PDB file of C-alpha atoms in Angstrom:
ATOM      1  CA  UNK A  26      68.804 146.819 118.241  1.00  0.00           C
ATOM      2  CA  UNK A  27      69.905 148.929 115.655  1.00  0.00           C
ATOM      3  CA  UNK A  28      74.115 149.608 114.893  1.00  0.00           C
ATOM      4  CA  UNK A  29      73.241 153.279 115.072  1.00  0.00           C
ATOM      5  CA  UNK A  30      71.292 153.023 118.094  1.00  0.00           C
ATOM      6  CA  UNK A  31      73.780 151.020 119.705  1.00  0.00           C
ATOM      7  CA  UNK A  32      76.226 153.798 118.964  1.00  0.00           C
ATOM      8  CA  UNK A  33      73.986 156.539 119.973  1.00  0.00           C
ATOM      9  CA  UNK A  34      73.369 154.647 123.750  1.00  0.00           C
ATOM     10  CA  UNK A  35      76.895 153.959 124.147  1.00  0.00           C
ATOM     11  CA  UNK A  36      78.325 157.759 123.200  1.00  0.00           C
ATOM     12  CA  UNK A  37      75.650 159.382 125.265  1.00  0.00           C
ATOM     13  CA  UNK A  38      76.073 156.916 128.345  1.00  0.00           C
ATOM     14  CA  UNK A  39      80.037 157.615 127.753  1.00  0.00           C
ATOM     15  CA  UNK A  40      79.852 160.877 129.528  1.00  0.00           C
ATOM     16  CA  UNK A  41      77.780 159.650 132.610  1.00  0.00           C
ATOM     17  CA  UNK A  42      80.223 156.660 132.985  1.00  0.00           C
ATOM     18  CA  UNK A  43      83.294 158.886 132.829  1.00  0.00           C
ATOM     19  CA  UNK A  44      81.728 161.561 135.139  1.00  0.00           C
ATOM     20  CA  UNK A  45      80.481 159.316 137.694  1.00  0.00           C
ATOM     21  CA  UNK A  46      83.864 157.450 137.848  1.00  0.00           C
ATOM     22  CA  UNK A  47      86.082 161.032 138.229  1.00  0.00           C
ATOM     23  CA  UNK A  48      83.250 161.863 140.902  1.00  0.00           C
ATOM     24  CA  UNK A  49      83.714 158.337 142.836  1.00  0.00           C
ATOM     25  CA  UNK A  50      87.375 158.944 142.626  1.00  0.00           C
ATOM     26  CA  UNK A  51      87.650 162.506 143.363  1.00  0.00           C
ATOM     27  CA  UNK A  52      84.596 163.562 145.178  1.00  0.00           C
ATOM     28  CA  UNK A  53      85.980 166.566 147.396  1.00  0.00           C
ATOM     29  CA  UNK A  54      84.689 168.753 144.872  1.00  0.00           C
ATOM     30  CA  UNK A  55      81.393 167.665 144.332  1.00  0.00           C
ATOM     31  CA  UNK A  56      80.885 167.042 148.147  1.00  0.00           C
ATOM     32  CA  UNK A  57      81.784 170.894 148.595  1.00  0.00           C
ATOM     33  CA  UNK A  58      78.925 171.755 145.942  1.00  0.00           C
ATOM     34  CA  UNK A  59      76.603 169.710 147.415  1.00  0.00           C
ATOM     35  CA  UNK A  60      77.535 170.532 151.003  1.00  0.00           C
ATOM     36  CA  UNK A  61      76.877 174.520 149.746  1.00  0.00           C
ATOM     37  CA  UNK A  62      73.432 173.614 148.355  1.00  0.00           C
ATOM     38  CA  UNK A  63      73.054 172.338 152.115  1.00  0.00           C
ATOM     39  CA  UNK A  64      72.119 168.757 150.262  1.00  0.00           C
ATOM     40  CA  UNK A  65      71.717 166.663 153.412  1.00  0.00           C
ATOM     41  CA  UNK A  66      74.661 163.591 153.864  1.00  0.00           C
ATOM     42  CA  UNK A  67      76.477 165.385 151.051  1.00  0.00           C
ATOM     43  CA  UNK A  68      78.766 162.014 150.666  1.00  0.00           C
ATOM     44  CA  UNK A  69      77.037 159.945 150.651  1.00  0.00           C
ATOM     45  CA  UNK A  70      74.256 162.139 148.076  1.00  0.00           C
ATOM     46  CA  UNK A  71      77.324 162.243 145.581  1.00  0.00           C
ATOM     47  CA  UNK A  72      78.482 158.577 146.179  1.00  0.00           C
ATOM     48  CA  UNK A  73      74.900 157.904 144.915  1.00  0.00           C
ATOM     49  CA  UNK A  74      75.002 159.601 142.236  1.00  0.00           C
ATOM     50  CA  UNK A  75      78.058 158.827 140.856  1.00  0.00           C
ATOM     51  CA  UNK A  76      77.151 155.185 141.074  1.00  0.00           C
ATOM     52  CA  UNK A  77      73.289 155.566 138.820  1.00  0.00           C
ATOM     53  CA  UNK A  78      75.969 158.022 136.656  1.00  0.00           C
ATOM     54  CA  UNK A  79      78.172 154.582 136.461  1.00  0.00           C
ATOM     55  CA  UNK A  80      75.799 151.802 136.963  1.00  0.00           C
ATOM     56  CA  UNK A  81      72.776 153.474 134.786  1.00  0.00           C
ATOM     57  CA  UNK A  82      75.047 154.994 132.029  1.00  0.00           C
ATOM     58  CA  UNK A  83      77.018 151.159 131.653  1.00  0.00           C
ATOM     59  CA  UNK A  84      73.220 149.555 131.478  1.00  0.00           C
ATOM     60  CA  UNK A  85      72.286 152.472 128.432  1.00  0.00           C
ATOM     61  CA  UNK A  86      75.941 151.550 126.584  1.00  0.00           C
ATOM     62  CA  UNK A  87      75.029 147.915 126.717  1.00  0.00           C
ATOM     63  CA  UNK A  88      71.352 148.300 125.601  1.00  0.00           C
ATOM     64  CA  UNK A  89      69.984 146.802 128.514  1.00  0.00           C
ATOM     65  CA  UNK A  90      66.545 147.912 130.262  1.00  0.00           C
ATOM     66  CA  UNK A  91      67.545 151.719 128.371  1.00  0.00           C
ATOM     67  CA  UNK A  92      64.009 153.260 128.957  1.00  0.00           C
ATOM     68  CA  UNK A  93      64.717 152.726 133.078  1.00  0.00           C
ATOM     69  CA  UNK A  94      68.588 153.993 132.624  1.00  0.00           C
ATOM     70  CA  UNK A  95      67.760 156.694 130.811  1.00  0.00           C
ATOM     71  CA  UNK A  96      65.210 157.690 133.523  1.00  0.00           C
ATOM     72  CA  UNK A  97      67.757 157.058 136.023  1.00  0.00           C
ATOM     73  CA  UNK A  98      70.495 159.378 134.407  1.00  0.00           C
ATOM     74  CA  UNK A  99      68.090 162.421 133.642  1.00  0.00           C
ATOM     75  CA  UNK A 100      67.017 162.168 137.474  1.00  0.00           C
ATOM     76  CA  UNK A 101      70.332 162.289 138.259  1.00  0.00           C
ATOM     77  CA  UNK A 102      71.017 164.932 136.029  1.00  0.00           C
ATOM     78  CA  UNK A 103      68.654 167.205 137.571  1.00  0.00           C
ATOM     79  CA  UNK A 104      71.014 167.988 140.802  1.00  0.00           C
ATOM     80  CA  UNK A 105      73.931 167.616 138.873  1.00  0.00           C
ATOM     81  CA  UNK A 106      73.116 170.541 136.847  1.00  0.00           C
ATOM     82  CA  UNK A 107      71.405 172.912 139.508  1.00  0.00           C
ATOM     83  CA  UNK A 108      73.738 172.550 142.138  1.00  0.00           C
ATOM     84  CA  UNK A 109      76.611 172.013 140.111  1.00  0.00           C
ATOM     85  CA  UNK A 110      76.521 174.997 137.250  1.00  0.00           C
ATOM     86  CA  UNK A 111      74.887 177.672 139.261  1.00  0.00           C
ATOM     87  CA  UNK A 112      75.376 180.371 136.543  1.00  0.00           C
ATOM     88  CA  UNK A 113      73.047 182.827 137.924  1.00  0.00           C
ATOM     89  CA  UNK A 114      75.195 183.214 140.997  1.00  0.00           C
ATOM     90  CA  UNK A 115      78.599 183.957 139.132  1.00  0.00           C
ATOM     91  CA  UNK A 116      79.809 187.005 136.814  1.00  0.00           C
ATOM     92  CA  UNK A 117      81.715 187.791 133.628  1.00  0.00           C
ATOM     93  CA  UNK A 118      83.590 184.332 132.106  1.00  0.00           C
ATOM     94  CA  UNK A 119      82.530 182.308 135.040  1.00  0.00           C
ATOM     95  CA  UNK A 120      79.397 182.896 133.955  1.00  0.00           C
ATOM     96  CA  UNK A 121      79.489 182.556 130.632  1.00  0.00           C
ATOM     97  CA  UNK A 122      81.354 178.834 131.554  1.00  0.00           C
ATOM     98  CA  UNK A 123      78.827 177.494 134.139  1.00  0.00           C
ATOM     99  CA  UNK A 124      76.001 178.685 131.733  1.00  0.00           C
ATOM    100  CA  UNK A 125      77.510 176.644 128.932  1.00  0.00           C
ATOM    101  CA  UNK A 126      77.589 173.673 131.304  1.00  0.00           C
ATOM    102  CA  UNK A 127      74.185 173.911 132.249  1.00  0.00           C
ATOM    103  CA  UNK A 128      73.183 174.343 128.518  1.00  0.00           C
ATOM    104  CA  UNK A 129      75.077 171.027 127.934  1.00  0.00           C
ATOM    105  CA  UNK A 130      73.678 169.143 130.496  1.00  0.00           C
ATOM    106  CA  UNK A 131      69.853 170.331 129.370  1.00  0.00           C
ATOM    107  CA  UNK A 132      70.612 169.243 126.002  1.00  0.00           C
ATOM    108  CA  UNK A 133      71.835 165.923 127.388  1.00  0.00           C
ATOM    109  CA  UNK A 134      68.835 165.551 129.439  1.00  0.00           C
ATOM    110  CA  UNK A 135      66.520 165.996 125.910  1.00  0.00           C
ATOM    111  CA  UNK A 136      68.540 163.288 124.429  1.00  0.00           C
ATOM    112  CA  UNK A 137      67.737 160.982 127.575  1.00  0.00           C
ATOM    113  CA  UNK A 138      63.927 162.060 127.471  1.00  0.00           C
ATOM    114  CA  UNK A 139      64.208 160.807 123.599  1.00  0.00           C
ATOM    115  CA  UNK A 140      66.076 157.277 124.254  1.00  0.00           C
ATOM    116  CA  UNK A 141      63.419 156.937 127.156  1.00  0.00           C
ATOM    117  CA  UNK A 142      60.571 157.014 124.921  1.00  0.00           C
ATOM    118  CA  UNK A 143      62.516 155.164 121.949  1.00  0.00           C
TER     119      UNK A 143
END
């Protein structure tokens, strides 16, 4: 493997690692979300989560079976972003802030659809 693919796995995987650990260690919020999208076991659906975020995002940084993490994060990314940055359901700043997020997070699922086919 390439230094500059190496580099490229490891910052993109940085921000599912980091997530995934804040959402293991703080999951109240997350739980709410998920319990408000009426997500069935909401725990235990974000305990999931968080650990493909962790495990999946530490395989990608490492350069190990990246085609299958990369899969794994941009499933998980899917109810991440829907439930998570609802921006059709807020107004004014909010708005503006959760449609940002959700921009972010499609941009971050391209990248993960590109390493998956790399």
């Amino acid at each position: 493997m390439s230094v500059t693919r190496f580099i490229g796995r490891a910052l993109l995987a940085s921000i599912f690692i980091k997530n995934g650990l804040d959402h293991l260690q703080n999951p109240d919020p997350i739980v709410r979300a998920a319990r408000g999208a009426e997500v069935p076991e909401p725990e235990l659906a974000v305990k999931v989560n968080s650990g493909v975020m962790v495990g999946a995002g530490a395989l990608l940084a490492l350069g190990l079976a990246p085609r299958a993490a990369s899969v794994a994060l941009a499933t998980s990314l899917v109810p991440t972003t829907v439930i998570g940055h609802p921006f059709w359901d807020k107004d004014g700043k909010e708005r503006a802030q959760q449609q940002g997020q959700f921009l972010k997070n499609l941009a971050l699922f391209g990248a993960l659809l590109y390493v998956s086919k790399d």
